[in-house]
Amino acid sequence: MSRFWSPIVHTLTPYVPGEQPRVDGLVKLNTNENPYPPSPRVLEAISAATTRLRLYPDPRATALREVIAARYGVAPEEVFVGNGSDEILAHMFQALLQHEAPLLFPDITYSFYPVYCGLYGVRYQEVPLDDAMRVQLADYRRPASAILLANPNAPTGVALPHAAIETLLREHPDKLVVVDEAYVDFGAESAIPLVARHDNLLIVQTLSKSRALAGLRVGFAIGQRALVEALERVKDSFNSYPLDCLAIAGAVASIQDEAWFEESRARIMASREALARGLAELGFDVLPSLANFLFARHPGHKGADLAARLRARKILVRHFNKPRIQDYLRITVGDETQCSQLIAALRDLV
Ligand SMILES: Cc1ncc(COP(=O)(O)O)c(C=O)c1O
């Protein structure tokens, strides 16, 4: 603490990201990273872009917005890009969510959302998930300015179908509906096709998970032009160049490598199903996940104990010490070897 702090700094409860320890031989299943390297075309594009380091990057990242627009069937003016989807979410809280009526989001979801509310003074209400950790649309029929859903949800992995998002949009035409699709590429349905018909829909995605580029920091949002303009106004009042020239080049190459994308996500989805079967055979309750992680608990063991005992064997999973989910472990789907190591360790422990 210091007498130089602005008053708001005293009130902040910052987000705590998953650990990134440097330990040899660690089986790291705690931050939902992709276990495989990104497309080799990304590395080539980044290497070629190093000749441009002397210059400022394109502040609009036009090349990237164009390939995303072409890939998802929207106009480049309907695409916003940022330094990871976290930065886009931050701009969105400031640009679109500071209203009198509260923002609604589930009681169990991405724990950065309440942090942004604190930073930007956004009023919010948490809407409990049902006992099966599902979003019940009827619970959102209450006064609000906006609804924010991660789909699939984190840390549960449970997804809503496209039709449910459409129902939500139809029931709430005057609320902004934001869908955080960080994990959508692992088998869930994206709501991007609904953007053309709904001016209250904003989708946020990331290249961190399905495209194995968490270290490059690239995310994007898709929505009608007026929503994108709001994000651009905030961005241009904050940082003209959130994406450096290496990130733009790498992200363009990644979006263009459809074959790599399809192969890598299929492999992770297959590993997820095998891991879910392995956990169920050991007596875990495993929530149905369409993400690159599983959320599971064992009726005979406390979540914190299991996480600590795995850690002692150099296996890191994520445990949240929060009501309703303190007995769950969130386990990132690793490569085939990592998944086998986890199952072997748990076989000894449960
Ligand atoms: C639901 C959700 N949204 C957004 C993000 C942020 O991703 P990034 O900033 O790497 O794009 C994460 C990261 O774990 C997440 O779980």
mmCIF file of C-alpha atoms and ligand atoms in Angstrom:
data_model
loop_
_atom_site.group_PDB
_atom_site.id
_atom_site.type_symbol
_atom_site.label_atom_id
_atom_site.label_comp_id
_atom_site.label_asym_id
_atom_site.label_seq_id
_atom_site.Cartn_x
_atom_site.Cartn_y
_atom_site.Cartn_z
ATOM 1 C CA MET A 1 0.000 0.000 0.000
ATOM 2 C CA SER A 2 1.167 3.532 -0.692
ATOM 3 C CA ARG A 3 -0.228 7.011 -0.222
ATOM 4 C CA PHE A 4 0.085 7.465 -3.998
ATOM 5 C CA TRP A 5 -2.566 4.863 -4.820
ATOM 6 C CA SER A 6 -5.744 6.044 -6.537
ATOM 7 C CA PRO A 7 -8.772 5.307 -4.335
ATOM 8 C CA ILE A 8 -10.045 2.531 -6.630
ATOM 9 C CA VAL A 9 -6.824 0.530 -6.268
ATOM 10 C CA HIS A 10 -7.664 -0.082 -2.614
ATOM 11 C CA THR A 11 -10.983 -1.669 -3.633
ATOM 12 C CA LEU A 12 -9.731 -4.060 -6.336
ATOM 13 C CA THR A 13 -9.667 -7.848 -5.918
ATOM 14 C CA PRO A 14 -7.461 -8.847 -8.866
ATOM 15 C CA TYR A 15 -7.916 -12.059 -10.851
ATOM 16 C CA VAL A 16 -5.472 -14.827 -9.975
ATOM 17 C CA PRO A 17 -4.392 -16.740 -13.102
ATOM 18 C CA GLY A 18 -3.393 -20.416 -12.959
ATOM 19 C CA GLU A 19 0.240 -20.963 -12.017
ATOM 20 C CA GLN A 20 2.985 -21.219 -14.645
ATOM 21 C CA PRO A 21 5.751 -22.945 -12.644
ATOM 22 C CA ARG A 22 9.069 -23.803 -14.264
ATOM 23 C CA VAL A 23 9.471 -27.383 -13.041
ATOM 24 C CA ASP A 24 11.031 -30.130 -15.158
ATOM 25 C CA GLY A 25 8.731 -33.047 -15.875
ATOM 26 C CA LEU A 26 5.599 -31.246 -14.703
ATOM 27 C CA VAL A 27 2.297 -32.552 -16.092
ATOM 28 C CA LYS A 28 0.578 -29.198 -16.492
ATOM 29 C CA LEU A 29 -3.180 -29.609 -16.677
ATOM 30 C CA ASN A 30 -4.178 -26.418 -14.839
ATOM 31 C CA THR A 31 -4.657 -23.587 -17.369
ATOM 32 C CA ASN A 32 -6.497 -25.103 -20.339
ATOM 33 C CA GLU A 33 -3.614 -24.639 -22.727
ATOM 34 C CA ASN A 34 -3.412 -26.760 -25.870
ATOM 35 C CA PRO A 35 -0.960 -29.661 -25.367
ATOM 36 C CA TYR A 36 0.210 -29.507 -29.005
ATOM 37 C CA PRO A 37 2.363 -26.867 -30.685
ATOM 38 C CA PRO A 38 0.629 -24.390 -33.021
ATOM 39 C CA SER A 39 0.543 -24.788 -36.797
ATOM 40 C CA PRO A 40 4.081 -24.682 -38.292
ATOM 41 C CA ARG A 41 2.759 -21.984 -40.646
ATOM 42 C CA VAL A 42 2.385 -19.704 -37.597
ATOM 43 C CA LEU A 43 6.068 -20.024 -36.792
ATOM 44 C CA GLU A 44 7.051 -19.329 -40.418
ATOM 45 C CA ALA A 45 4.833 -16.240 -40.545
ATOM 46 C CA ILE A 46 6.226 -14.895 -37.264
ATOM 47 C CA SER A 47 9.765 -15.452 -38.455
ATOM 48 C CA ALA A 48 9.061 -13.599 -41.726
ATOM 49 C CA ALA A 49 7.446 -10.714 -39.828
ATOM 50 C CA THR A 50 10.607 -10.014 -37.808
ATOM 51 C CA THR A 51 11.864 -7.903 -40.732
ATOM 52 C CA ARG A 52 9.099 -5.419 -39.882
ATOM 53 C CA LEU A 53 9.962 -4.903 -36.200
ATOM 54 C CA ARG A 54 11.304 -1.372 -36.861
ATOM 55 C CA LEU A 55 7.819 -0.184 -37.826
ATOM 56 C CA TYR A 56 4.642 0.251 -35.785
ATOM 57 C CA PRO A 57 2.103 -2.466 -36.560
ATOM 58 C CA ASP A 58 -1.182 -1.756 -38.350
ATOM 59 C CA PRO A 59 -3.333 -0.224 -35.565
ATOM 60 C CA ARG A 60 -6.471 -1.794 -37.086
ATOM 61 C CA ALA A 61 -4.838 -5.215 -37.696
ATOM 62 C CA THR A 62 -6.690 -5.157 -41.027
ATOM 63 C CA ALA A 63 -5.114 -8.335 -42.414
ATOM 64 C CA LEU A 64 -6.214 -10.299 -39.360
ATOM 65 C CA ARG A 65 -9.718 -8.824 -39.277
ATOM 66 C CA GLU A 66 -10.103 -9.734 -42.955
ATOM 67 C CA VAL A 67 -9.111 -13.391 -42.553
ATOM 68 C CA ILE A 68 -11.338 -13.767 -39.478
ATOM 69 C CA ALA A 69 -14.225 -12.151 -41.373
ATOM 70 C CA ALA A 70 -13.727 -14.504 -44.332
ATOM 71 C CA ARG A 71 -13.429 -17.579 -42.068
ATOM 72 C CA TYR A 72 -16.628 -16.787 -40.140
ATOM 73 C CA GLY A 73 -18.741 -15.266 -42.954
ATOM 74 C CA VAL A 74 -19.020 -11.723 -41.571
ATOM 75 C CA ALA A 75 -17.742 -8.302 -42.701
ATOM 76 C CA PRO A 76 -14.310 -7.057 -41.483
ATOM 77 C CA GLU A 77 -16.144 -4.133 -39.820
ATOM 78 C CA GLU A 78 -17.943 -6.705 -37.661
ATOM 79 C CA VAL A 79 -14.652 -8.014 -36.263
ATOM 80 C CA PHE A 80 -12.678 -6.555 -33.368
ATOM 81 C CA VAL A 81 -9.288 -7.963 -32.328
ATOM 82 C CA GLY A 82 -7.418 -7.591 -29.060
ATOM 83 C CA ASN A 83 -4.490 -8.695 -26.935
ATOM 84 C CA GLY A 84 -6.144 -11.922 -25.813
ATOM 85 C CA SER A 85 -9.875 -12.205 -25.273
ATOM 86 C CA ASP A 86 -9.317 -10.939 -21.720
ATOM 87 C CA GLU A 87 -8.460 -7.526 -23.127
ATOM 88 C CA ILE A 88 -11.558 -7.601 -25.333
ATOM 89 C CA LEU A 89 -13.695 -8.518 -22.331
ATOM 90 C CA ALA A 90 -12.158 -5.622 -20.401
ATOM 91 C CA HIS A 91 -12.973 -3.165 -23.210
ATOM 92 C CA MET A 92 -16.460 -4.633 -23.439
ATOM 93 C CA PHE A 93 -17.117 -4.058 -19.732
ATOM 94 C CA GLN A 94 -16.116 -0.429 -20.158
ATOM 95 C CA ALA A 95 -17.689 0.193 -23.577
ATOM 96 C CA LEU A 96 -21.016 -1.607 -23.238
ATOM 97 C CA LEU A 97 -21.846 -2.644 -19.678
ATOM 98 C CA GLN A 98 -21.729 0.466 -17.483
ATOM 99 C CA HIS A 99 -25.484 0.917 -17.001
ATOM 100 C CA GLU A 100 -27.938 1.442 -14.163
ATOM 101 C CA ALA A 101 -29.529 -2.018 -14.449
ATOM 102 C CA PRO A 102 -27.238 -4.921 -13.500
ATOM 103 C CA LEU A 103 -25.293 -7.319 -15.674
ATOM 104 C CA LEU A 104 -26.295 -10.975 -15.165
ATOM 105 C CA PHE A 105 -23.935 -13.937 -15.265
ATOM 106 C CA PRO A 106 -23.915 -17.409 -13.651
ATOM 107 C CA ASP A 107 -22.721 -17.878 -10.063
ATOM 108 C CA ILE A 108 -20.198 -20.389 -11.376
ATOM 109 C CA THR A 109 -18.359 -19.069 -14.389
ATOM 110 C CA TYR A 110 -15.118 -17.411 -15.491
ATOM 111 C CA SER A 111 -13.887 -15.679 -12.365
ATOM 112 C CA PHE A 112 -12.526 -12.687 -14.288
ATOM 113 C CA TYR A 113 -16.072 -11.327 -14.831
ATOM 114 C CA PRO A 114 -16.590 -10.002 -11.271
ATOM 115 C CA VAL A 115 -13.035 -8.620 -11.344
ATOM 116 C CA TYR A 116 -13.860 -6.478 -14.393
ATOM 117 C CA CYS A 117 -17.086 -5.386 -12.679
ATOM 118 C CA GLY A 118 -14.956 -4.128 -9.787
ATOM 119 C CA LEU A 119 -12.514 -2.342 -12.079
ATOM 120 C CA TYR A 120 -15.166 -0.616 -14.190
ATOM 121 C CA GLY A 121 -17.882 -0.119 -11.572
ATOM 122 C CA VAL A 122 -20.370 -2.425 -13.323
ATOM 123 C CA ARG A 123 -23.300 -3.563 -11.143
ATOM 124 C CA TYR A 124 -23.943 -7.300 -11.433
ATOM 125 C CA GLN A 125 -26.074 -10.167 -10.155
ATOM 126 C CA GLU A 126 -24.975 -13.786 -10.123
ATOM 127 C CA VAL A 127 -27.634 -16.218 -11.345
ATOM 128 C CA PRO A 128 -27.213 -19.705 -9.845
ATOM 129 C CA LEU A 129 -26.653 -22.603 -12.217
ATOM 130 C CA ASP A 130 -29.034 -25.498 -11.558
ATOM 131 C CA ASP A 131 -27.920 -28.555 -9.596
ATOM 132 C CA ALA A 132 -26.558 -30.167 -12.773
ATOM 133 C CA MET A 133 -24.470 -27.001 -13.365
ATOM 134 C CA ARG A 134 -26.646 -25.957 -16.322
ATOM 135 C CA VAL A 135 -27.827 -22.470 -17.235
ATOM 136 C CA GLN A 136 -31.621 -22.260 -16.937
ATOM 137 C CA LEU A 137 -32.832 -19.565 -19.339
ATOM 138 C CA ALA A 138 -35.951 -18.840 -17.264
ATOM 139 C CA ASP A 139 -33.720 -17.589 -14.427
ATOM 140 C CA TYR A 140 -32.577 -14.712 -16.640
ATOM 141 C CA ARG A 141 -36.070 -13.227 -16.958
ATOM 142 C CA ARG A 142 -35.404 -10.349 -14.576
ATOM 143 C CA PRO A 143 -34.523 -6.663 -14.926
ATOM 144 C CA ALA A 144 -31.013 -6.288 -16.301
ATOM 145 C CA SER A 145 -28.968 -4.381 -18.857
ATOM 146 C CA ALA A 146 -27.031 -7.358 -20.183
ATOM 147 C CA ILE A 147 -26.382 -11.105 -19.933
ATOM 148 C CA LEU A 148 -22.903 -12.595 -20.123
ATOM 149 C CA LEU A 149 -22.472 -16.337 -20.666
ATOM 150 C CA ALA A 150 -19.353 -18.356 -21.281
ATOM 151 C CA ASN A 151 -20.400 -21.094 -23.710
ATOM 152 C CA PRO A 152 -19.165 -23.738 -23.044
ATOM 153 C CA ASN A 153 -19.070 -22.480 -19.500
ATOM 154 C CA ALA A 154 -15.843 -22.384 -17.518
ATOM 155 C CA PRO A 155 -14.933 -24.129 -15.290
ATOM 156 C CA THR A 156 -17.760 -26.630 -15.877
ATOM 157 C CA GLY A 157 -17.362 -27.309 -19.629
ATOM 158 C CA VAL A 158 -21.160 -27.561 -19.933
ATOM 159 C CA ALA A 159 -22.512 -25.989 -23.150
ATOM 160 C CA LEU A 160 -25.807 -24.516 -24.287
ATOM 161 C CA PRO A 161 -26.983 -25.339 -27.824
ATOM 162 C CA HIS A 162 -27.254 -22.644 -30.480
ATOM 163 C CA ALA A 163 -31.078 -22.745 -30.172
ATOM 164 C CA ALA A 164 -30.886 -21.729 -26.494
ATOM 165 C CA ILE A 165 -28.787 -18.662 -27.335
ATOM 166 C CA GLU A 166 -31.330 -17.762 -30.018
ATOM 167 C CA THR A 167 -34.168 -18.082 -27.484
ATOM 168 C CA LEU A 168 -32.261 -15.846 -25.078
ATOM 169 C CA LEU A 169 -31.765 -13.224 -27.800
ATOM 170 C CA ARG A 170 -35.441 -13.333 -28.741
ATOM 171 C CA GLU A 171 -36.600 -13.098 -25.120
ATOM 172 C CA HIS A 172 -34.262 -10.176 -24.340
ATOM 173 C CA PRO A 173 -34.044 -7.932 -27.430
ATOM 174 C CA ASP A 174 -33.193 -4.906 -25.279
ATOM 175 C CA LYS A 175 -30.424 -6.527 -23.284
ATOM 176 C CA LEU A 176 -26.925 -6.963 -24.639
ATOM 177 C CA VAL A 177 -26.109 -10.698 -24.798
ATOM 178 C CA VAL A 178 -22.397 -11.478 -24.709
ATOM 179 C CA VAL A 179 -21.276 -15.040 -25.408
ATOM 180 C CA ASP A 180 -17.690 -15.834 -24.424
ATOM 181 C CA GLU A 181 -16.815 -18.709 -26.769
ATOM 182 C CA ALA A 182 -13.242 -19.271 -25.555
ATOM 183 C CA TYR A 183 -13.774 -23.071 -25.736
ATOM 184 C CA VAL A 184 -16.375 -23.356 -28.499
ATOM 185 C CA ASP A 185 -14.101 -25.128 -31.004
ATOM 186 C CA PHE A 186 -14.003 -28.331 -28.942
ATOM 187 C CA GLY A 187 -17.459 -29.467 -30.029
ATOM 188 C CA ALA A 188 -19.981 -26.783 -29.057
ATOM 189 C CA GLU A 189 -22.093 -24.656 -31.421
ATOM 190 C CA SER A 190 -21.015 -21.086 -32.066
ATOM 191 C CA ALA A 191 -23.617 -18.306 -32.045
ATOM 192 C CA ILE A 192 -21.751 -16.359 -34.764
ATOM 193 C CA PRO A 193 -24.427 -17.174 -37.418
ATOM 194 C CA LEU A 194 -26.931 -15.269 -35.228
ATOM 195 C CA VAL A 195 -24.995 -11.981 -35.387
ATOM 196 C CA ALA A 196 -26.581 -10.929 -38.709
ATOM 197 C CA ARG A 197 -30.084 -11.067 -37.187
ATOM 198 C CA HIS A 198 -29.408 -9.732 -33.670
ATOM 199 C CA ASP A 199 -27.981 -6.293 -32.954
ATOM 200 C CA ASN A 200 -27.741 -7.197 -29.241
ATOM 201 C CA LEU A 201 -25.281 -10.087 -29.678
ATOM 202 C CA LEU A 202 -21.523 -9.935 -29.179
ATOM 203 C CA ILE A 203 -19.365 -13.069 -29.449
ATOM 204 C CA VAL A 204 -15.852 -13.222 -28.003
ATOM 205 C CA GLN A 205 -13.347 -15.907 -29.047
ATOM 206 C CA THR A 206 -9.661 -16.585 -28.516
ATOM 207 C CA LEU A 207 -6.728 -18.152 -30.368
ATOM 208 C CA SER A 208 -5.306 -19.268 -26.991
ATOM 209 C CA LYS A 209 -7.029 -22.646 -26.767
ATOM 210 C CA SER A 210 -8.026 -24.381 -30.009
ATOM 211 C CA ARG A 211 -5.220 -22.695 -31.973
ATOM 212 C CA ALA A 212 -2.527 -23.278 -29.321
ATOM 213 C CA LEU A 213 -1.486 -19.621 -29.180
ATOM 214 C CA ALA A 214 -1.976 -18.665 -25.516
ATOM 215 C CA GLY A 215 1.494 -17.126 -25.519
ATOM 216 C CA LEU A 216 0.812 -14.895 -28.525
ATOM 217 C CA ARG A 217 -2.179 -13.122 -26.893
ATOM 218 C CA VAL A 218 -4.800 -12.829 -29.624
ATOM 219 C CA GLY A 219 -8.568 -12.789 -29.258
ATOM 220 C CA PHE A 220 -11.409 -11.482 -31.389
ATOM 221 C CA ALA A 221 -15.014 -10.368 -31.070
ATOM 222 C CA ILE A 222 -17.780 -10.510 -33.668
ATOM 223 C CA GLY A 223 -20.883 -8.341 -33.521
ATOM 224 C CA GLN A 224 -22.786 -5.796 -35.553
ATOM 225 C CA ARG A 225 -20.893 -2.636 -36.469
ATOM 226 C CA ALA A 226 -22.239 -0.383 -33.717
ATOM 227 C CA LEU A 227 -21.008 -2.786 -31.014
ATOM 228 C CA VAL A 228 -17.602 -3.125 -32.687
ATOM 229 C CA GLU A 229 -17.395 0.663 -32.957
ATOM 230 C CA ALA A 230 -17.878 0.954 -29.179
ATOM 231 C CA LEU A 231 -14.980 -1.443 -28.601
ATOM 232 C CA GLU A 232 -12.815 0.474 -31.084
ATOM 233 C CA ARG A 233 -13.547 3.763 -29.354
ATOM 234 C CA VAL A 234 -12.375 2.376 -26.023
ATOM 235 C CA LYS A 235 -9.348 0.662 -27.589
ATOM 236 C CA ASP A 236 -8.303 3.844 -29.383
ATOM 237 C CA SER A 237 -8.548 5.715 -26.087
ATOM 238 C CA PHE A 238 -6.297 3.159 -24.407
ATOM 239 C CA ASN A 239 -3.692 1.584 -26.733
ATOM 240 C CA SER A 240 -3.483 2.079 -30.506
ATOM 241 C CA TYR A 241 -1.392 -1.086 -31.006
ATOM 242 C CA PRO A 242 -2.682 -3.907 -28.781
ATOM 243 C CA LEU A 243 -1.441 -6.515 -31.284
ATOM 244 C CA ASP A 244 2.209 -6.374 -32.291
ATOM 245 C CA CYS A 245 3.314 -7.244 -35.829
ATOM 246 C CA LEU A 246 4.428 -10.765 -34.828
ATOM 247 C CA ALA A 247 1.055 -11.507 -33.228
ATOM 248 C CA ILE A 248 -0.839 -10.224 -36.261
ATOM 249 C CA ALA A 249 1.274 -12.311 -38.658
ATOM 250 C CA GLY A 250 1.046 -15.466 -36.527
ATOM 251 C CA ALA A 251 -2.687 -15.114 -35.983
ATOM 252 C CA VAL A 252 -3.356 -14.648 -39.718
ATOM 253 C CA ALA A 253 -1.413 -17.827 -40.514
ATOM 254 C CA SER A 254 -3.219 -19.715 -37.776
ATOM 255 C CA ILE A 255 -6.700 -18.775 -38.984
ATOM 256 C CA GLN A 256 -5.684 -19.796 -42.508
ATOM 257 C CA ASP A 257 -4.489 -23.279 -41.518
ATOM 258 C CA GLU A 258 -7.808 -25.083 -41.434
ATOM 259 C CA ALA A 259 -6.247 -28.560 -41.777
ATOM 260 C CA TRP A 260 -4.090 -28.096 -38.629
ATOM 261 C CA PHE A 261 -7.076 -26.703 -36.729
ATOM 262 C CA GLU A 262 -9.350 -29.632 -37.611
ATOM 263 C CA GLU A 263 -6.745 -32.253 -36.801
ATOM 264 C CA SER A 264 -5.693 -30.737 -33.488
ATOM 265 C CA ARG A 265 -9.171 -30.176 -32.127
ATOM 266 C CA ALA A 266 -10.322 -33.664 -33.189
ATOM 267 C CA ARG A 267 -7.373 -35.154 -31.303
ATOM 268 C CA ILE A 268 -8.171 -33.173 -28.155
ATOM 269 C CA MET A 269 -11.871 -34.074 -28.302
ATOM 270 C CA ALA A 270 -10.976 -37.769 -28.644
ATOM 271 C CA SER A 271 -8.593 -37.505 -25.655
ATOM 272 C CA ARG A 272 -11.299 -35.735 -23.660
ATOM 273 C CA GLU A 273 -13.745 -38.578 -24.186
ATOM 274 C CA ALA A 274 -11.114 -41.181 -23.253
ATOM 275 C CA LEU A 275 -10.121 -39.202 -20.149
ATOM 276 C CA ALA A 276 -13.759 -38.799 -19.106
ATOM 277 C CA ARG A 277 -14.236 -42.587 -19.393
ATOM 278 C CA GLY A 278 -11.063 -43.198 -17.382
ATOM 279 C CA LEU A 279 -12.190 -40.838 -14.606
ATOM 280 C CA ALA A 280 -15.685 -42.343 -14.526
ATOM 281 C CA GLU A 281 -14.154 -45.843 -14.163
ATOM 282 C CA LEU A 282 -12.289 -44.553 -11.080
ATOM 283 C CA GLY A 283 -15.587 -43.413 -9.563
ATOM 284 C CA PHE A 284 -15.476 -39.706 -10.474
ATOM 285 C CA ASP A 285 -18.635 -37.764 -11.360
ATOM 286 C CA VAL A 286 -17.647 -36.014 -14.577
ATOM 287 C CA LEU A 287 -19.748 -33.173 -15.989
ATOM 288 C CA PRO A 288 -20.508 -33.479 -19.724
ATOM 289 C CA SER A 289 -17.863 -31.226 -21.265
ATOM 290 C CA LEU A 290 -17.599 -29.687 -24.723
ATOM 291 C CA ALA A 291 -14.410 -27.847 -23.795
ATOM 292 C CA ASN A 292 -10.717 -28.840 -23.614
ATOM 293 C CA PHE A 293 -11.071 -29.590 -19.906
ATOM 294 C CA LEU A 294 -13.161 -31.749 -17.593
ATOM 295 C CA PHE A 295 -14.776 -30.761 -14.309
ATOM 296 C CA ALA A 296 -14.935 -33.767 -12.027
ATOM 297 C CA ARG A 297 -15.322 -34.738 -8.368
ATOM 298 C CA HIS A 298 -14.885 -37.947 -6.453
ATOM 299 C CA PRO A 299 -17.526 -38.795 -3.825
ATOM 300 C CA GLY A 300 -14.863 -40.196 -1.488
ATOM 301 C CA HIS A 301 -12.308 -37.375 -1.623
ATOM 302 C CA LYS A 302 -12.065 -33.645 -1.019
ATOM 303 C CA GLY A 303 -11.077 -31.630 -4.093
ATOM 304 C CA ALA A 304 -8.327 -29.729 -2.255
ATOM 305 C CA ASP A 305 -6.749 -32.989 -0.985
ATOM 306 C CA LEU A 306 -6.738 -34.611 -4.386
ATOM 307 C CA ALA A 307 -5.247 -31.491 -6.001
ATOM 308 C CA ALA A 308 -2.504 -31.382 -3.339
ATOM 309 C CA ARG A 309 -1.719 -35.084 -3.690
ATOM 310 C CA LEU A 310 -1.510 -34.785 -7.470
ATOM 311 C CA ARG A 311 0.766 -31.782 -7.071
ATOM 312 C CA ALA A 312 3.091 -33.888 -4.896
ATOM 313 C CA ARG A 313 3.385 -36.158 -7.954
ATOM 314 C CA LYS A 314 4.156 -33.195 -10.216
ATOM 315 C CA ILE A 315 0.691 -33.146 -11.775
ATOM 316 C CA LEU A 316 -1.022 -29.751 -11.692
ATOM 317 C CA VAL A 317 -4.804 -29.432 -12.005
ATOM 318 C CA ARG A 318 -6.961 -26.434 -11.027
ATOM 319 C CA HIS A 319 -8.926 -26.367 -7.784
ATOM 320 C CA PHE A 320 -11.285 -23.510 -6.891
ATOM 321 C CA ASN A 321 -11.923 -22.952 -3.210
ATOM 322 C CA LYS A 322 -15.441 -21.637 -3.853
ATOM 323 C CA PRO A 323 -18.885 -22.626 -2.574
ATOM 324 C CA ARG A 324 -20.613 -25.367 -4.648
ATOM 325 C CA ILE A 325 -17.430 -26.363 -6.500
ATOM 326 C CA GLN A 326 -14.824 -26.906 -3.785
ATOM 327 C CA ASP A 327 -14.856 -30.665 -4.336
ATOM 328 C CA TYR A 328 -14.320 -30.432 -8.086
ATOM 329 C CA LEU A 329 -11.078 -30.511 -10.023
ATOM 330 C CA ARG A 330 -10.786 -28.768 -13.358
ATOM 331 C CA ILE A 331 -8.531 -30.925 -15.480
ATOM 332 C CA THR A 332 -7.175 -29.694 -18.808
ATOM 333 C CA VAL A 333 -7.155 -32.354 -21.513
ATOM 334 C CA GLY A 334 -3.466 -32.970 -22.122
ATOM 335 C CA ASP A 335 -1.798 -35.122 -24.754
ATOM 336 C CA GLU A 336 -2.281 -38.893 -24.634
ATOM 337 C CA THR A 337 0.771 -39.425 -22.370
ATOM 338 C CA GLN A 338 -0.272 -36.729 -19.888
ATOM 339 C CA CYS A 339 -3.803 -38.145 -19.691
ATOM 340 C CA SER A 340 -2.403 -41.630 -18.988
ATOM 341 C CA GLN A 341 -0.074 -40.208 -16.295
ATOM 342 C CA LEU A 342 -3.019 -38.503 -14.616
ATOM 343 C CA ILE A 343 -5.171 -41.634 -14.648
ATOM 344 C CA ALA A 344 -2.285 -43.746 -13.306
ATOM 345 C CA ALA A 345 -1.717 -41.279 -10.439
ATOM 346 C CA LEU A 346 -5.404 -41.112 -9.581
ATOM 347 C CA ARG A 347 -5.669 -44.902 -9.606
ATOM 348 C CA ASP A 348 -3.218 -44.868 -6.670
ATOM 349 C CA LEU A 349 -4.941 -41.999 -4.894
ATOM 350 C CA VAL A 350 -8.680 -42.832 -4.938
HETATM 351 C C1 LIG B 1 -14.032 -18.366 -20.353
HETATM 352 C C2 LIG B 1 -12.758 -17.699 -20.703
HETATM 353 N N1 LIG B 1 -12.798 -16.546 -21.384
HETATM 354 C C3 LIG B 1 -11.683 -15.900 -21.737
HETATM 355 C C4 LIG B 1 -10.445 -16.390 -21.410
HETATM 356 C C5 LIG B 1 -9.218 -15.574 -21.760
HETATM 357 O O1 LIG B 1 -8.478 -16.105 -22.784
HETATM 358 P P1 LIG B 1 -7.323 -15.270 -23.501
HETATM 359 O O2 LIG B 1 -7.181 -13.940 -22.802
HETATM 360 O O3 LIG B 1 -6.129 -16.127 -23.433
HETATM 361 O O4 LIG B 1 -7.819 -15.075 -24.912
HETATM 362 C C6 LIG B 1 -10.327 -17.574 -20.706
HETATM 363 C C7 LIG B 1 -8.989 -18.095 -20.338
HETATM 364 O O5 LIG B 1 -8.782 -19.058 -19.683
HETATM 365 C C8 LIG B 1 -11.522 -18.250 -20.345
HETATM 366 O O6 LIG B 1 -11.466 -19.386 -19.625
#
